[in-house]
Backbone as a printed PyTorch tensor [residue, N CA C, xyz], in Angstrom:
tensor([[[163.6730,  70.8930,  98.4640],
         [162.6580,  70.7950,  97.4330],
         [161.2760,  71.0320,  98.0530]],

        [[160.4770,  71.8270,  97.4130],
         [159.1730,  72.1890,  97.9400],
         [158.1100,  71.2080,  97.4420]],

        [[157.2230,  70.8080,  98.3290],
         [156.1350,  69.9010,  97.9560],
         [155.0610,  70.7150,  97.2560]],

        [[154.6650,  70.2480,  96.0960],
         [153.6680,  70.9720,  95.3030],
         [152.2710,  70.6590,  95.8290]],

        [[151.4680,  71.6650,  95.9710],
         [150.0940,  71.5110,  96.4140],
         [149.2670,  71.0030,  95.2380]],

        [[148.5600,  69.8760,  95.4300],
         [147.7750,  69.3040,  94.3390],
         [146.5100,  70.1080,  94.0600]],

        [[145.8670,  70.5450,  95.1190],
         [144.6770,  71.3650,  94.9260],
         [144.4340,  72.1980,  96.1700]],

        [[143.7410,  73.2780,  95.9620],
         [143.4120,  74.1790,  97.0510],
         [141.8900,  74.1450,  97.2120]],

        [[141.4200,  73.8350,  98.4180],
         [139.9780,  73.7220,  98.6360],
         [139.2440,  75.0250,  98.3370]],

        [[139.9220,  76.1540,  98.4820],
         [139.2760,  77.4360,  98.1700],
         [139.0810,  77.6280,  96.6660]],

        [[139.9080,  76.9540,  95.8620],
         [139.8140,  77.0950,  94.4070],
         [138.7840,  76.1630,  93.7770]],

        [[138.3600,  75.1400,  94.5140],
         [137.4050,  74.1810,  93.9630],
         [136.0210,  74.8230,  93.9400]],

        [[135.4010,  74.7880,  92.7810],
         [134.0550,  75.3330,  92.6580],
         [133.0600,  74.1940,  92.7260]],

        [[132.0860,  74.3310,  93.5870],
         [131.0270,  73.3440,  93.6880],
         [129.8590,  73.8430,  92.8530]],

        [[129.4710,  73.0650,  91.8710],
         [128.3820,  73.4730,  91.0010],
         [127.0570,  73.0120,  91.5720]],

        [[126.0320,  73.7770,  91.3010],
         [124.6990,  73.4070,  91.7380],
         [124.2330,  72.1680,  90.9730]],

        [[123.3100,  71.4460,  91.5650],
         [122.7340,  70.2510,  90.9340],
         [121.2900,  70.5600,  90.5710]],

        [[120.9140,  70.2180,  89.3540],
         [119.5250,  70.3600,  88.9310],
         [118.8140,  69.0340,  89.1830]],

        [[117.7120,  69.0930,  89.9130],
         [116.9080,  67.9020,  90.1890],
         [115.4730,  68.2010,  89.7840]],

        [[114.6680,  67.1680,  89.7420],
         [113.2460,  67.3270,  89.4560],
         [112.4290,  66.8770,  90.6490]],

        [[111.3760,  67.6030,  90.9470],
         [110.4770,  67.2360,  92.0380],
         [109.2410,  66.5890,  91.4400]],

        [[108.9390,  65.3890,  91.9110],
         [107.8260,  64.6120,  91.3660],
         [106.7290,  64.5170,  92.4280]],

        [[105.5640,  65.0440,  92.0740],
         [104.4040,  64.9770,  92.9630],
         [103.3800,  64.0410,  92.3310]],

        [[102.8450,  63.1390,  93.1350],
         [101.8370,  62.1990,  92.6450],
         [100.4460,  62.7800,  92.8480]],

        [[ 99.5690,  62.5420,  91.8790],
         [ 98.1900,  63.0060,  91.9800],
         [ 97.3460,  62.0250,  92.7880]],

        [[ 97.7770,  60.7610,  92.8070],
         [ 97.0960,  59.7190,  93.5700],
         [ 98.1040,  59.0400,  94.4900]],

        [[ 97.6070,  58.5230,  95.5760],
         [ 98.4660,  57.7970,  96.5000],
         [ 98.5400,  56.3360,  96.0420]],

        [[ 99.6400,  55.9850,  95.3590],
         [ 99.8170,  54.6110,  94.8970],
         [101.1520,  54.0730,  95.4140]],

        [[101.2460,  52.7640,  95.5850],
         [102.5120,  52.1870,  96.0580],
         [103.6260,  52.3480,  95.0160]],

        [[104.8520,  52.3430,  95.4800],
         [106.0120,  52.5600,  94.6140],
         [106.0950,  51.5130,  93.5070]],

        [[105.8430,  50.2480,  93.8350],
         [105.9700,  49.2020,  92.8120],
         [104.9850,  49.4090,  91.6650]],

        [[103.7900,  49.8980,  91.9790],
         [102.7950,  50.1610,  90.9390],
         [103.1940,  51.3710,  90.1000]],

        [[103.7040,  52.4090,  90.7350],
         [104.1470,  53.6140,  90.0450],
         [105.2650,  53.2900,  89.0560]],

        [[106.2690,  52.5380,  89.4900],
         [107.3970,  52.2270,  88.6090],
         [107.0340,  51.1670,  87.5640]],

        [[106.0750,  50.3240,  87.8380],
         [105.5770,  49.3990,  86.8270],
         [104.9750,  50.1820,  85.6610]],

        [[104.1800,  51.2100,  85.9900],
         [103.5580,  52.0270,  84.9470],
         [104.6010,  52.8380,  84.1750]],

        [[105.6010,  53.3600,  84.8560],
         [106.6760,  54.1040,  84.1780],
         [107.4430,  53.1710,  83.2480]],

        [[107.7620,  51.9780,  83.7010],
         [108.5040,  51.0260,  82.8750],
         [107.7020,  50.5930,  81.6570]],

        [[106.3890,  50.5390,  81.7730],
         [105.5410,  50.1960,  80.6250],
         [105.5850,  51.2770,  79.5590]],

        [[105.6380,  52.5390,  79.9760],
         [105.5970,  53.6650,  79.0390],
         [106.9410,  53.9720,  78.3880]],

        [[108.0330,  53.5420,  78.9690],
         [109.3640,  53.9420,  78.5300],
         [110.2130,  52.7390,  78.1300]],

        [[111.3180,  53.0410,  77.4860],
         [112.3240,  52.0170,  77.2110],
         [113.3120,  51.9350,  78.3660]],

        [[112.8570,  52.3130,  79.5240],
         [113.6750,  52.2760,  80.7290],
         [113.1970,  51.1410,  81.6150]],

        [[114.0750,  50.6890,  82.4540],
         [113.7060,  49.6270,  83.3890],
         [114.1530,  50.0490,  84.7850]],

        [[113.2810,  50.7870,  85.4570],
         [113.6090,  51.2240,  86.8090],
         [113.5450,  50.0360,  87.7520]],

        [[114.5710,  49.9230,  88.5680],
         [114.6100,  48.8570,  89.5680],
         [115.0820,  49.4440,  90.8870]],

        [[114.7170,  48.7650,  91.9440],
         [115.0770,  49.2380,  93.2880],
         [116.5440,  48.9740,  93.5430]],

        [[117.2220,  49.9790,  94.0530],
         [118.6330,  49.8830,  94.4210],
         [118.7390,  49.9590,  95.9310]],

        [[119.9570,  49.8470,  96.4190],
         [120.1870,  49.9300,  97.8520],
         [119.6710,  51.2660,  98.3750]],

        [[118.9370,  51.2240,  99.4840],
         [118.3470,  52.4390, 100.0430],
         [119.4120,  53.4540, 100.4250]],

        [[119.0490,  54.6990, 100.2850],
         [119.9090,  55.7810, 100.7070],
         [119.7420,  55.9300, 102.2230]],

        [[120.8340,  56.0940, 102.9390],
         [120.7950,  56.1700, 104.3960],
         [121.1880,  57.5720, 104.8460]],

        [[120.3870,  58.1260, 105.7340],
         [120.6920,  59.4100, 106.3520],
         [120.8680,  59.1510, 107.8450]],

        [[122.0050,  59.5740, 108.3850],
         [122.3080,  59.3410, 109.7950],
         [121.9780,  60.5770, 110.6120]],

        [[120.9410,  60.4730, 111.4440],
         [120.5900,  61.5580, 112.3530],
         [121.2160,  61.3070, 113.7140]],

        [[120.8980,  62.1670, 114.6650],
         [121.4280,  61.9980, 116.0150],
         [120.7490,  60.8420, 116.7420]],

        [[119.4370,  60.6960, 116.5370],
         [118.6780,  59.6770, 117.2570],
         [118.1950,  58.5350, 116.3650]],

        [[118.1030,  58.7860, 115.0730],
         [117.5960,  57.7870, 114.1290],
         [118.5030,  57.6910, 112.9000]],

        [[118.4920,  56.5210, 112.2850],
         [119.0310,  56.3380, 110.9410],
         [117.8140,  56.1740, 110.0320]],

        [[117.7570,  56.9640, 108.9720],
         [116.6040,  56.9630, 108.0770],
         [116.9620,  56.2860, 106.7610]],

        [[116.0290,  55.5030, 106.2290],
         [116.2250,  54.8280, 104.9480],
         [115.2590,  55.4100, 103.9230]],

        [[115.8210,  55.7580, 102.7560],
         [115.0390,  56.3370, 101.6660],
         [115.1750,  55.4280, 100.4440]],

        [[114.0660,  54.8670,  99.9350],
         [114.1470,  54.0010,  98.7490],
         [114.6760,  54.7480,  97.5300]],

        [[115.4700,  54.0200,  96.7060],
         [116.0300,  54.5610,  95.4600],
         [115.6730,  53.6210,  94.3190]],

        [[115.3900,  54.2020,  93.1650],
         [115.0840,  53.4430,  91.9570],
         [115.9220,  54.0200,  90.8290]],

        [[116.5990,  53.1440,  90.0660],
         [117.4960,  53.6100,  89.0060],
         [117.1980,  52.9310,  87.6790]],

        [[117.5050,  53.6590,  86.6210],
         [117.4150,  53.1130,  85.2650],
         [118.4120,  53.8550,  84.3860]],

        [[118.8520,  53.1710,  83.3290],
         [119.7660,  53.7690,  82.3560],
         [119.0600,  53.9470,  81.0310]],

        [[119.1730,  55.1400,  80.4720],
         [118.6120,  55.4210,  79.1590],
         [119.6090,  54.9220,  78.1190]],

        [[119.1820,  54.0220,  77.2500],
         [120.0980,  53.3650,  76.3030],
         [120.7640,  54.3370,  75.3370]],

        [[119.9980,  55.2600,  74.7900],
         [120.5220,  56.1280,  73.7360],
         [121.4050,  57.2450,  74.2860]],

        [[120.9680,  57.8810,  75.3510],
         [121.7520,  58.9960,  75.8990],
         [122.7800,  58.5300,  76.9260]],

        [[122.7110,  57.2420,  77.3180],
         [123.6110,  56.6640,  78.3190],
         [123.5930,  57.4770,  79.6160]],

        [[122.3890,  57.8620,  80.0030],
         [122.1780,  58.6520,  81.2050],
         [121.5380,  57.7890,  82.2760]],

        [[121.9990,  57.9540,  83.4940],
         [121.4050,  57.2560,  84.6300],
         [120.3860,  58.1870,  85.2900]],

        [[119.1580,  57.6990,  85.4460],
         [118.1130,  58.4410,  86.1420],
         [117.8400,  57.7520,  87.4700]],

        [[117.7270,  58.5570,  88.5230],
         [117.4830,  58.0190,  89.8610],
         [116.3010,  58.7360,  90.4960]],

        [[115.3370,  57.9480,  90.9570],
         [114.2360,  58.4610,  91.7620],
         [114.5670,  58.1340,  93.2090]],

        [[114.5230,  59.1480,  94.0700],
         [114.7700,  58.9660,  95.4950],
         [113.5050,  59.3980,  96.2290]],

        [[113.0310,  58.5610,  97.1090],
         [111.8510,  58.9170,  97.8850],
         [112.1690,  60.0980,  98.7870]],

        [[111.2920,  61.0840,  98.8180],
         [111.4950,  62.2570,  99.6680],
         [111.2050,  61.9340, 101.1320]],

        [[110.3540,  60.9500, 101.3620],
         [109.9500,  60.5770, 102.7220],
         [110.6270,  59.2590, 103.0990]],

        [[111.1480,  59.1990, 104.3010],
         [111.8100,  57.9700, 104.7490],
         [110.8010,  56.8340, 104.8350]],

        [[111.2370,  55.6600, 104.4220],
         [110.3650,  54.4890, 104.4800],
         [110.5350,  53.7390, 105.7840]],

        [[111.6700,  53.9400, 106.4160],
         [111.9700,  53.2290, 107.6460],
         [112.9340,  54.0810, 108.4670]],

        [[112.8310,  53.9670, 109.7750],
         [113.7870,  54.6380, 110.6540],
         [114.1920,  53.6630, 111.7470]],

        [[115.4680,  53.6710, 112.0570],
         [116.0070,  52.7960, 113.0990],
         [116.5200,  53.6800, 114.2270]],

        [[115.9420,  53.4900, 115.4000],
         [116.3370,  54.3230, 116.5330],
         [117.7070,  53.9010, 117.0440]],

        [[118.6060,  54.8850, 117.1940],
         [119.9650,  54.6290, 117.6690],
         [120.0840,  54.8370, 119.1760]],

        [[119.4020,  55.8680, 119.6550],
         [119.4240,  56.1350, 121.0950],
         [118.1180,  56.8010, 121.4930]],

        [[117.8070,  56.7240, 122.7670],
         [116.5570,  57.2690, 123.2870],
         [116.6880,  58.7810, 123.4370]],

        [[115.6380,  59.4810, 123.0310],
         [115.6270,  60.9430, 123.1540],
         [115.3550,  61.3070, 124.6070]],

        [[116.2570,  62.0820, 125.1740],
         [116.0960,  62.5020, 126.5650],
         [115.7390,  63.9770, 126.6700]],

        [[115.8680,  64.6890, 125.5710],
         [115.5220,  66.1060, 125.5530],
         [114.0740,  66.2750, 125.1170]],

        [[113.4270,  67.3220, 125.6390],
         [112.0220,  67.5360, 125.3210],
         [111.7850,  68.0470, 123.9110]],

        [[112.5710,  68.9870, 123.4630],
         [112.2780,  69.6640, 122.2060],
         [113.3560,  69.4040, 121.1590]],

        [[113.5060,  68.1610, 120.7980],
         [114.4350,  67.8600, 119.7100],
         [113.6690,  67.9770, 118.4060]],

        [[114.3670,  68.3300, 117.3530],
         [113.7060,  68.4850, 116.0580],
         [113.6930,  67.1880, 115.2720]],

        [[114.1630,  66.1300, 115.8550],
         [114.2640,  64.8650, 115.1300],
         [113.1110,  63.9390, 115.5070]],

        [[112.4030,  63.4740, 114.4890],
         [111.2900,  62.5520, 114.6840],
         [111.6050,  61.2510, 113.9720]],

        [[110.6940,  60.2820, 114.0650],
         [110.9580,  58.9890, 113.4380],
         [110.6630,  58.9810, 111.9360]],

        [[110.1260,  60.0640, 111.3910],
         [109.9240,  60.2130, 109.9520],
         [110.6920,  61.4520, 109.5040]],

        [[111.3940,  61.3360, 108.3770],
         [112.1980,  62.4550, 107.8800],
         [111.9010,  62.6800, 106.4090]],

        [[111.9350,  63.9310, 106.0010],
         [111.8430,  64.3250, 104.6000],
         [113.1940,  64.8760, 104.1770]],

        [[113.6610,  64.4890, 102.9950],
         [114.9190,  65.0270, 102.4810],
         [114.7970,  66.5170, 102.2000]],

        [[113.6510,  66.9070, 101.6640],
         [113.3500,  68.3320, 101.4550],
         [112.2370,  68.7040, 102.4280]],

        [[112.6180,  69.2450, 103.5780],
         [111.6430,  69.5560, 104.6310],
         [110.5740,  70.5280, 104.1760]],

        [[110.9390,  71.4830, 103.3470],
         [109.9820,  72.4890, 102.8920],
         [109.1460,  72.0090, 101.7060]],

        [[109.3400,  70.7750, 101.2700],
         [108.5980,  70.2090, 100.1300],
         [107.9970,  68.8600, 100.5280]],

        [[107.2200,  68.8160, 101.6010],
         [106.6730,  67.5560, 102.1120],
         [105.6710,  66.9190, 101.1460]],

        [[105.1020,  67.6900, 100.2170],
         [104.1470,  67.1370,  99.2550],
         [104.8340,  66.4470,  98.0820]],

        [[106.1530,  66.5400,  98.0090],
         [106.9170,  65.8850,  96.9370],
         [107.1270,  64.4260,  97.3040]],

        [[106.7630,  63.5390,  96.3840],
         [106.9030,  62.1060,  96.6300],
         [108.3120,  61.6130,  96.2870]],

        [[108.8340,  62.0650,  95.1230],
         [110.1450,  61.6050,  94.6630],
         [111.0100,  62.7700,  94.2050]],

        [[112.3000,  62.5820,  94.3760],
         [113.3040,  63.5090,  93.8690],
         [113.9670,  62.8020,  92.7000]],

        [[113.9460,  63.4280,  91.5510],
         [114.5040,  62.8310,  90.3350],
         [115.8600,  63.4650,  90.0590]],

        [[116.8550,  62.6150,  89.9170],
         [118.2240,  63.0750,  89.6830],
         [118.7650,  62.3780,  88.4400]],

        [[119.6310,  63.0680,  87.7370],
         [120.2300,  62.5240,  86.5290],
         [121.7430,  62.6290,  86.6120]],

        [[122.4320,  61.7360,  85.9050],
         [123.8950,  61.7800,  85.8830],
         [124.4100,  62.9020,  84.9820]],

        [[123.5350,  63.4960,  84.1940],
         [123.9190,  64.6030,  83.3130],
         [124.0380,  65.9010,  84.1050]],

        [[124.9250,  66.7730,  83.6490],
         [125.0700,  68.0620,  84.3130],
         [123.8410,  68.9400,  84.0760]],

        [[123.3110,  68.8910,  82.8570],
         [122.0980,  69.6210,  82.5290],
         [121.0400,  68.5990,  82.1310]],

        [[120.3100,  68.0580,  83.1110],
         [119.3970,  66.9470,  82.8310],
         [118.1780,  67.3530,  82.0180]],

        [[117.7170,  66.3990,  81.2260],
         [116.4940,  66.5650,  80.4600],
         [115.5190,  65.4920,  80.9410]],

        [[114.6460,  65.8660,  81.8690],
         [113.7090,  64.9100,  82.4410],
         [112.5430,  64.6120,  81.5170]],

        [[112.4470,  65.3390,  80.3970],
         [111.3400,  65.1190,  79.4700],
         [111.4720,  63.7970,  78.7100]],

        [[112.6370,  63.1540,  78.7710],
         [112.7830,  61.8610,  78.0900],
         [112.0510,  60.7500,  78.8380]],

        [[111.6490,  61.0090,  80.0760],
         [110.8950,  60.0320,  80.8550],
         [109.4200,  60.3440,  80.7150]],

        [[108.6890,  59.4250,  80.1130],
         [107.2420,  59.5840,  79.9940],
         [106.6000,  59.1550,  81.3080]],

        [[105.7750,  60.0310,  81.8570],
         [105.1160,  59.7410,  83.1220],
         [103.6600,  59.3910,  82.8790]],

        [[103.0920,  58.5020,  83.6970],
         [101.6910,  58.1090,  83.5050],
         [100.7400,  59.2940,  83.6980]],

        [[ 99.8400,  59.4600,  82.7410],
         [ 98.8580,  60.5360,  82.8360],
         [ 97.9330,  60.2860,  84.0190]],

        [[ 97.4390,  61.3510,  84.5880],
         [ 96.5010,  61.3310,  85.7100],
         [ 97.0940,  60.7550,  86.9940]],

        [[ 98.3860,  60.4350,  87.0100],
         [ 99.0220,  59.9460,  88.2330],
         [100.0740,  60.9140,  88.7610]],

        [[100.6160,  61.7340,  87.8540],
         [101.7450,  62.5820,  88.2230],
         [101.5120,  64.0060,  87.7190]],

        [[101.8280,  64.9580,  88.5870],
         [101.8320,  66.3580,  88.1660],
         [103.1100,  66.6030,  87.3670]],

        [[103.1720,  67.6670,  86.5760],
         [104.4030,  67.9470,  85.8270],
         [105.6220,  68.0630,  86.7610]],

        [[106.7560,  67.5950,  86.2620],
         [107.9830,  67.6270,  87.0580],
         [108.4160,  69.0820,  87.2350]],

        [[108.6960,  69.4470,  88.4780],
         [109.1450,  70.8070,  88.7820],
         [110.6700,  70.8080,  88.8760]],

        [[111.3030,  71.6920,  88.1210],
         [112.7570,  71.8400,  88.2050],
         [113.1240,  72.5040,  89.5230]],

        [[114.2150,  72.0470,  90.1000],
         [114.6700,  72.5560,  91.3910],
         [116.1880,  72.5230,  91.3870]],

        [[116.8190,  73.5150,  91.9660],
         [118.2770,  73.5800,  91.9980],
         [118.7640,  73.4590,  93.4300]],

        [[119.6930,  72.5320,  93.6220],
         [120.3170,  72.3500,  94.9360],
         [121.6610,  73.0530,  94.9440]],

        [[121.8920,  73.8410,  95.9540],
         [123.2080,  74.4700,  96.0830],
         [124.1110,  73.5590,  96.9100]],

        [[125.3950,  73.7950,  96.8240],
         [126.3590,  72.9230,  97.4970],
         [126.2850,  73.0280,  99.0170]],

        [[125.6130,  74.0350,  99.5450],
         [125.4910,  74.1700, 100.9960],
         [124.3850,  73.2890, 101.5680]],

        [[123.4840,  72.8090, 100.7230],
         [122.3550,  72.0330, 101.2110],
         [122.7640,  70.6020, 101.5350]],

        [[122.1130,  70.0600, 102.5510],
         [122.4130,  68.7150, 103.0310],
         [122.1430,  67.6590, 101.9570]],

        [[121.0520,  67.8070, 101.2220],
         [120.6980,  66.8460, 100.1770],
         [121.7490,  66.8100,  99.0720]],

        [[122.3660,  67.9360,  98.7840],
         [123.4420,  67.9990,  97.7930],
         [124.5580,  67.0310,  98.1760]],

        [[124.9650,  67.0830,  99.4320],
         [126.0440,  66.2210,  99.9130],
         [125.6480,  64.7440,  99.8320]],

        [[124.4040,  64.4390, 100.1530],
         [123.9240,  63.0540, 100.1190],
         [123.9280,  62.5270,  98.6910]],

        [[123.4340,  63.3210,  97.7460],
         [123.3860,  62.8990,  96.3430],
         [124.8000,  62.6930,  95.8120]],

        [[125.7240,  63.5880,  96.1530],
         [127.1010,  63.4480,  95.7010],
         [127.7240,  62.1470,  96.2460]],

        [[127.3920,  61.8020,  97.4540],
         [127.9370,  60.5830,  98.0790],
         [127.4530,  59.3340,  97.3420]],

        [[126.1650,  59.3050,  96.9850],
         [125.5790,  58.1230,  96.3440],
         [125.7830,  58.0850,  94.8460]],

        [[126.3220,  59.1300,  94.2580],
         [126.5030,  59.1850,  92.8080],
         [127.6470,  58.3520,  92.3720]]])
């Protein structure tokens, strides 16, 4: 009797993820930013367990904030683009390593404060009212399955 193959990794299609890039117009602390968002919306963003990225020399922690939209039953997650803390695992002995004690999830988007992710396949970020004069319009961004951040988001989802 032949064992049936349940799935073939070559047949699995990895779909891109749509995220939003949030840039702040003013430098304000996270608690103040989410307090203002919670005031404007029927959402209640709260801090969740930090997202952890394991590097060769450091472990990086990225704050996460989540809320559920009551009507659409959608989970919205804000992830800090910049690490809030780094824990050194081993001493760097090489001169030109690319790893520093601060990390950005999107290296080419260092001006982005938060990455906004939704549990929906085609997210509608317009349901979140953002405080005027504090935030630039949300920029749509697509992550492909080859990107490192894609794998991290899938793990924490």
